[in-house]
Amino acid sequence: MHRSCAPLDTPIGRLWVSVSPRGLVSVDRGEAPPPGAARDDNAVAYLVAELAGYFAGEKRELTAELDLSGASAFDTAVWTAARTIPYGGTVSYGELALMAGHPGAARAVGGAMARCPFSPVVPCHRVIRADGSIGGWGADTWVKRWLLDLERRAAPLRGSPPRY
């Protein structure tokens, strides 16, 4: 399947946004474009603009359609549920498992978040440990913390902020 990509320079590094005719395929951090994608700034312009608005603290909802053609039913359920976590908020891995219809599957949810190719469109960074600590993630932990801080600055939470 044909994939197009374009770069976006952000505070967390260069991102390569890749799309197919079905939707967003991936958001990859790195200097080089992802393998198998041809650079086409026009094909990806709407997503690059949406993500640029997010990183500027101006866009709170990322609405891109996802190309889930290679995803398992479990990953699809988890990533779909994660998209409902409010901007600036967090849930635990166990809470996300419940939201996705898989109570008790917190560890499996952690795996789904680690392999999610759509962050921050799927807000994997909003999923933290039950004790409130930031936890691990497929990306660098500092990226997760940076994204949470961005959202908290743009949309302060009521009450005390989570520990992480």
PDB file of C-alpha atoms in Angstrom:
ATOM      1  CA  MET A   1       0.000   0.000   0.000  1.00  0.00           C
ATOM      2  CA  HIS A   2       1.256   3.487  -0.859  1.00  0.00           C
ATOM      3  CA  ARG A   3       2.451   5.546   2.128  1.00  0.00           C
ATOM      4  CA  SER A   4       3.258   9.239   2.124  1.00  0.00           C
ATOM      5  CA  CYS A   5       5.187  11.070   4.825  1.00  0.00           C
ATOM      6  CA  ALA A   6       6.307  14.535   5.828  1.00  0.00           C
ATOM      7  CA  PRO A   7       8.480  15.874   8.646  1.00  0.00           C
ATOM      8  CA  LEU A   8       7.494  18.105  11.543  1.00  0.00           C
ATOM      9  CA  ASP A   9      10.105  19.637  13.825  1.00  0.00           C
ATOM     10  CA  THR A  10       8.849  19.704  17.421  1.00  0.00           C
ATOM     11  CA  PRO A  11      10.262  20.263  20.921  1.00  0.00           C
ATOM     12  CA  ILE A  12      10.578  16.465  21.266  1.00  0.00           C
ATOM     13  CA  GLY A  13      12.545  16.152  18.015  1.00  0.00           C
ATOM     14  CA  ARG A  14      11.743  15.652  14.368  1.00  0.00           C
ATOM     15  CA  LEU A  15       8.597  13.644  13.739  1.00  0.00           C
ATOM     16  CA  TRP A  16       7.761  11.898  10.491  1.00  0.00           C
ATOM     17  CA  VAL A  17       4.015  11.728   9.925  1.00  0.00           C
ATOM     18  CA  SER A  18       3.037   8.868   7.575  1.00  0.00           C
ATOM     19  CA  VAL A  19      -0.342   8.289   5.971  1.00  0.00           C
ATOM     20  CA  SER A  20      -1.969   5.797   3.633  1.00  0.00           C
ATOM     21  CA  PRO A  21      -5.251   6.202   1.775  1.00  0.00           C
ATOM     22  CA  ARG A  22      -6.907   4.712   4.891  1.00  0.00           C
ATOM     23  CA  GLY A  23      -5.478   7.240   7.364  1.00  0.00           C
ATOM     24  CA  LEU A  24      -2.566   7.818   9.713  1.00  0.00           C
ATOM     25  CA  VAL A  25      -0.049   4.970   9.624  1.00  0.00           C
ATOM     26  CA  SER A  26       2.530   6.270  12.104  1.00  0.00           C
ATOM     27  CA  VAL A  27       4.216   9.177  13.815  1.00  0.00           C
ATOM     28  CA  ASP A  28       7.920   8.344  14.075  1.00  0.00           C
ATOM     29  CA  ARG A  29      10.660  10.266  15.857  1.00  0.00           C
ATOM     30  CA  GLY A  30      13.969  10.492  14.003  1.00  0.00           C
ATOM     31  CA  GLU A  31      15.999  12.323  11.429  1.00  0.00           C
ATOM     32  CA  ALA A  32      15.272   9.980   8.516  1.00  0.00           C
ATOM     33  CA  PRO A  33      11.883   9.221   6.988  1.00  0.00           C
ATOM     34  CA  PRO A  34      10.393   5.843   7.877  1.00  0.00           C
ATOM     35  CA  PRO A  35      11.157   2.978   5.502  1.00  0.00           C
ATOM     36  CA  GLY A  36       8.592   2.406   2.789  1.00  0.00           C
ATOM     37  CA  ALA A  37       7.161   5.941   2.836  1.00  0.00           C
ATOM     38  CA  ALA A  38       7.629   8.519   0.108  1.00  0.00           C
ATOM     39  CA  ARG A  39       7.922  12.149   1.086  1.00  0.00           C
ATOM     40  CA  ASP A  40       4.821  14.079   0.041  1.00  0.00           C
ATOM     41  CA  ASP A  41       4.276  17.224   2.106  1.00  0.00           C
ATOM     42  CA  ASN A  42       0.916  17.949   0.453  1.00  0.00           C
ATOM     43  CA  ALA A  43      -0.592  14.536   1.232  1.00  0.00           C
ATOM     44  CA  VAL A  44       0.248  14.914   4.912  1.00  0.00           C
ATOM     45  CA  ALA A  45      -0.208  18.693   5.324  1.00  0.00           C
ATOM     46  CA  TYR A  46      -3.485  18.480   7.257  1.00  0.00           C
ATOM     47  CA  LEU A  47      -1.965  16.157   9.850  1.00  0.00           C
ATOM     48  CA  VAL A  48       1.260  18.118  10.136  1.00  0.00           C
ATOM     49  CA  ALA A  49      -0.817  21.260  10.763  1.00  0.00           C
ATOM     50  CA  GLU A  50      -2.936  19.479  13.377  1.00  0.00           C
ATOM     51  CA  LEU A  51       0.148  18.205  15.190  1.00  0.00           C
ATOM     52  CA  ALA A  52       1.871  21.598  14.983  1.00  0.00           C
ATOM     53  CA  GLY A  53      -1.188  23.094  16.697  1.00  0.00           C
ATOM     54  CA  TYR A  54      -0.996  20.417  19.374  1.00  0.00           C
ATOM     55  CA  PHE A  55       2.677  21.121  20.091  1.00  0.00           C
ATOM     56  CA  ALA A  56       1.919  24.860  20.241  1.00  0.00           C
ATOM     57  CA  GLY A  57      -0.654  24.138  22.990  1.00  0.00           C
ATOM     58  CA  GLU A  58      -3.487  25.349  20.755  1.00  0.00           C
ATOM     59  CA  LYS A  59      -5.050  22.071  19.574  1.00  0.00           C
ATOM     60  CA  ARG A  60      -6.484  19.811  22.256  1.00  0.00           C
ATOM     61  CA  GLU A  61      -8.152  17.149  20.155  1.00  0.00           C
ATOM     62  CA  LEU A  62      -6.322  15.257  17.430  1.00  0.00           C
ATOM     63  CA  THR A  63      -8.925  13.880  15.061  1.00  0.00           C
ATOM     64  CA  ALA A  64      -6.934  11.999  12.417  1.00  0.00           C
ATOM     65  CA  GLU A  65      -8.387   8.784  11.074  1.00  0.00           C
ATOM     66  CA  LEU A  66      -6.103   5.850  11.892  1.00  0.00           C
ATOM     67  CA  ASP A  67      -5.080   3.142   9.465  1.00  0.00           C
ATOM     68  CA  LEU A  68      -5.607   0.151  11.752  1.00  0.00           C
ATOM     69  CA  SER A  69      -5.287  -2.432   8.982  1.00  0.00           C
ATOM     70  CA  GLY A  70      -2.376  -4.221  10.675  1.00  0.00           C
ATOM     71  CA  ALA A  71      -3.594  -3.924  14.263  1.00  0.00           C
ATOM     72  CA  SER A  72      -5.026  -6.720  16.372  1.00  0.00           C
ATOM     73  CA  ALA A  73      -8.560  -6.417  17.758  1.00  0.00           C
ATOM     74  CA  PHE A  74      -7.094  -5.953  21.249  1.00  0.00           C
ATOM     75  CA  ASP A  75      -4.725  -3.153  20.191  1.00  0.00           C
ATOM     76  CA  THR A  76      -7.537  -1.461  18.262  1.00  0.00           C
ATOM     77  CA  ALA A  77      -9.797  -1.548  21.341  1.00  0.00           C
ATOM     78  CA  VAL A  78      -7.046  -0.174  23.595  1.00  0.00           C
ATOM     79  CA  TRP A  79      -5.958   2.590  21.208  1.00  0.00           C
ATOM     80  CA  THR A  80      -9.587   3.587  20.556  1.00  0.00           C
ATOM     81  CA  ALA A  81     -10.278   3.781  24.291  1.00  0.00           C
ATOM     82  CA  ALA A  82      -7.084   5.774  24.883  1.00  0.00           C
ATOM     83  CA  ARG A  83      -8.335   8.443  22.477  1.00  0.00           C
ATOM     84  CA  THR A  84     -11.159   9.180  24.933  1.00  0.00           C
ATOM     85  CA  ILE A  85      -8.789  10.167  27.773  1.00  0.00           C
ATOM     86  CA  PRO A  86      -9.337  13.904  28.234  1.00  0.00           C
ATOM     87  CA  TYR A  87      -6.608  16.348  27.264  1.00  0.00           C
ATOM     88  CA  GLY A  88      -4.447  17.042  30.320  1.00  0.00           C
ATOM     89  CA  GLY A  89      -5.780  13.997  32.161  1.00  0.00           C
ATOM     90  CA  THR A  90      -4.368  10.593  32.932  1.00  0.00           C
ATOM     91  CA  VAL A  91      -5.637   7.079  33.594  1.00  0.00           C
ATOM     92  CA  SER A  92      -3.853   4.007  34.887  1.00  0.00           C
ATOM     93  CA  TYR A  93      -3.099   0.985  32.729  1.00  0.00           C
ATOM     94  CA  GLY A  94      -5.780  -0.912  34.670  1.00  0.00           C
ATOM     95  CA  GLU A  95      -8.337   1.851  34.111  1.00  0.00           C
ATOM     96  CA  LEU A  96      -7.581   1.840  30.393  1.00  0.00           C
ATOM     97  CA  ALA A  97      -7.979  -1.947  30.315  1.00  0.00           C
ATOM     98  CA  LEU A  98     -11.461  -1.517  31.806  1.00  0.00           C
ATOM     99  CA  MET A  99     -12.280   1.292  29.354  1.00  0.00           C
ATOM    100  CA  ALA A 100     -11.238  -0.968  26.467  1.00  0.00           C
ATOM    101  CA  GLY A 101     -13.477  -3.800  27.672  1.00  0.00           C
ATOM    102  CA  HIS A 102     -10.629  -5.965  28.988  1.00  0.00           C
ATOM    103  CA  PRO A 103     -10.678  -5.689  32.793  1.00  0.00           C
ATOM    104  CA  GLY A 104      -7.614  -7.192  34.412  1.00  0.00           C
ATOM    105  CA  ALA A 105      -5.457  -6.787  31.301  1.00  0.00           C
ATOM    106  CA  ALA A 106      -3.290  -3.926  32.589  1.00  0.00           C
ATOM    107  CA  ARG A 107      -0.020  -5.574  31.523  1.00  0.00           C
ATOM    108  CA  ALA A 108      -1.339  -6.285  28.036  1.00  0.00           C
ATOM    109  CA  VAL A 109      -2.498  -2.666  27.814  1.00  0.00           C
ATOM    110  CA  GLY A 110       1.052  -1.608  28.654  1.00  0.00           C
ATOM    111  CA  GLY A 111       2.274  -3.675  25.714  1.00  0.00           C
ATOM    112  CA  ALA A 112      -0.318  -2.144  23.399  1.00  0.00           C
ATOM    113  CA  MET A 113       0.738   1.352  24.455  1.00  0.00           C
ATOM    114  CA  ALA A 114       4.424   0.522  23.936  1.00  0.00           C
ATOM    115  CA  ARG A 115       3.839  -0.648  20.366  1.00  0.00           C
ATOM    116  CA  CYS A 116       1.352   2.084  19.398  1.00  0.00           C
ATOM    117  CA  PRO A 117       2.652   3.875  16.280  1.00  0.00           C
ATOM    118  CA  PHE A 118       0.236   6.812  16.532  1.00  0.00           C
ATOM    119  CA  SER A 119       1.417   8.864  19.524  1.00  0.00           C
ATOM    120  CA  PRO A 120       0.490  11.610  20.325  1.00  0.00           C
ATOM    121  CA  VAL A 121      -2.647  11.224  18.147  1.00  0.00           C
ATOM    122  CA  VAL A 122      -3.365   8.230  20.365  1.00  0.00           C
ATOM    123  CA  PRO A 123      -2.347   9.787  23.692  1.00  0.00           C
ATOM    124  CA  CYS A 124      -0.224   6.938  25.062  1.00  0.00           C
ATOM    125  CA  HIS A 125       1.503   9.473  27.324  1.00  0.00           C
ATOM    126  CA  ARG A 126      -1.751   9.894  29.310  1.00  0.00           C
ATOM    127  CA  VAL A 127      -1.535   6.320  30.617  1.00  0.00           C
ATOM    128  CA  ILE A 128       0.403   6.055  33.876  1.00  0.00           C
ATOM    129  CA  ARG A 129       0.952   3.543  36.667  1.00  0.00           C
ATOM    130  CA  ALA A 130      -1.736   2.982  39.285  1.00  0.00           C
ATOM    131  CA  ASP A 131       0.515   4.583  41.927  1.00  0.00           C
ATOM    132  CA  GLY A 132       0.561   7.830  39.918  1.00  0.00           C
ATOM    133  CA  SER A 133       4.141   7.464  38.706  1.00  0.00           C
ATOM    134  CA  ILE A 134       4.837   8.004  35.024  1.00  0.00           C
ATOM    135  CA  GLY A 135       5.784   4.419  34.171  1.00  0.00           C
ATOM    136  CA  GLY A 136       7.464   3.169  31.058  1.00  0.00           C
ATOM    137  CA  TRP A 137       6.567   3.648  27.439  1.00  0.00           C
ATOM    138  CA  GLY A 138       7.766   2.767  23.962  1.00  0.00           C
ATOM    139  CA  ALA A 139       9.203   6.270  23.577  1.00  0.00           C
ATOM    140  CA  ASP A 140      11.684   7.851  25.948  1.00  0.00           C
ATOM    141  CA  THR A 141      10.211   8.568  29.376  1.00  0.00           C
ATOM    142  CA  TRP A 142      11.250  12.213  29.060  1.00  0.00           C
ATOM    143  CA  VAL A 143       8.960  12.504  26.002  1.00  0.00           C
ATOM    144  CA  LYS A 144       6.023  11.177  27.999  1.00  0.00           C
ATOM    145  CA  ARG A 145       6.737  13.662  30.780  1.00  0.00           C
ATOM    146  CA  TRP A 146       7.166  16.530  28.286  1.00  0.00           C
ATOM    147  CA  LEU A 147       3.804  15.779  26.621  1.00  0.00           C
ATOM    148  CA  LEU A 148       2.020  15.564  29.987  1.00  0.00           C
ATOM    149  CA  ASP A 149       3.580  18.854  31.065  1.00  0.00           C
ATOM    150  CA  LEU A 150       2.563  20.519  27.781  1.00  0.00           C
ATOM    151  CA  GLU A 151      -1.043  19.505  28.320  1.00  0.00           C
ATOM    152  CA  ARG A 152      -1.055  20.497  31.974  1.00  0.00           C
ATOM    153  CA  ARG A 153       0.309  23.953  31.130  1.00  0.00           C
ATOM    154  CA  ALA A 154      -2.333  24.423  28.435  1.00  0.00           C
ATOM    155  CA  ALA A 155      -5.223  22.932  30.444  1.00  0.00           C
ATOM    156  CA  PRO A 156      -4.542  22.930  34.194  1.00  0.00           C
ATOM    157  CA  LEU A 157      -6.319  20.138  36.046  1.00  0.00           C
ATOM    158  CA  ARG A 158      -8.573  20.785  38.985  1.00  0.00           C
ATOM    159  CA  GLY A 159      -7.223  19.395  42.246  1.00  0.00           C
ATOM    160  CA  SER A 160      -3.734  18.112  42.778  1.00  0.00           C
ATOM    161  CA  PRO A 161      -1.737  16.951  39.760  1.00  0.00           C
ATOM    162  CA  PRO A 162      -0.751  13.284  39.538  1.00  0.00           C
ATOM    163  CA  ARG A 163       2.683  12.285  40.803  1.00  0.00           C
ATOM    164  CA  TYR A 164       5.131  11.309  38.096  1.00  0.00           C
TER     165      TYR A 164
END
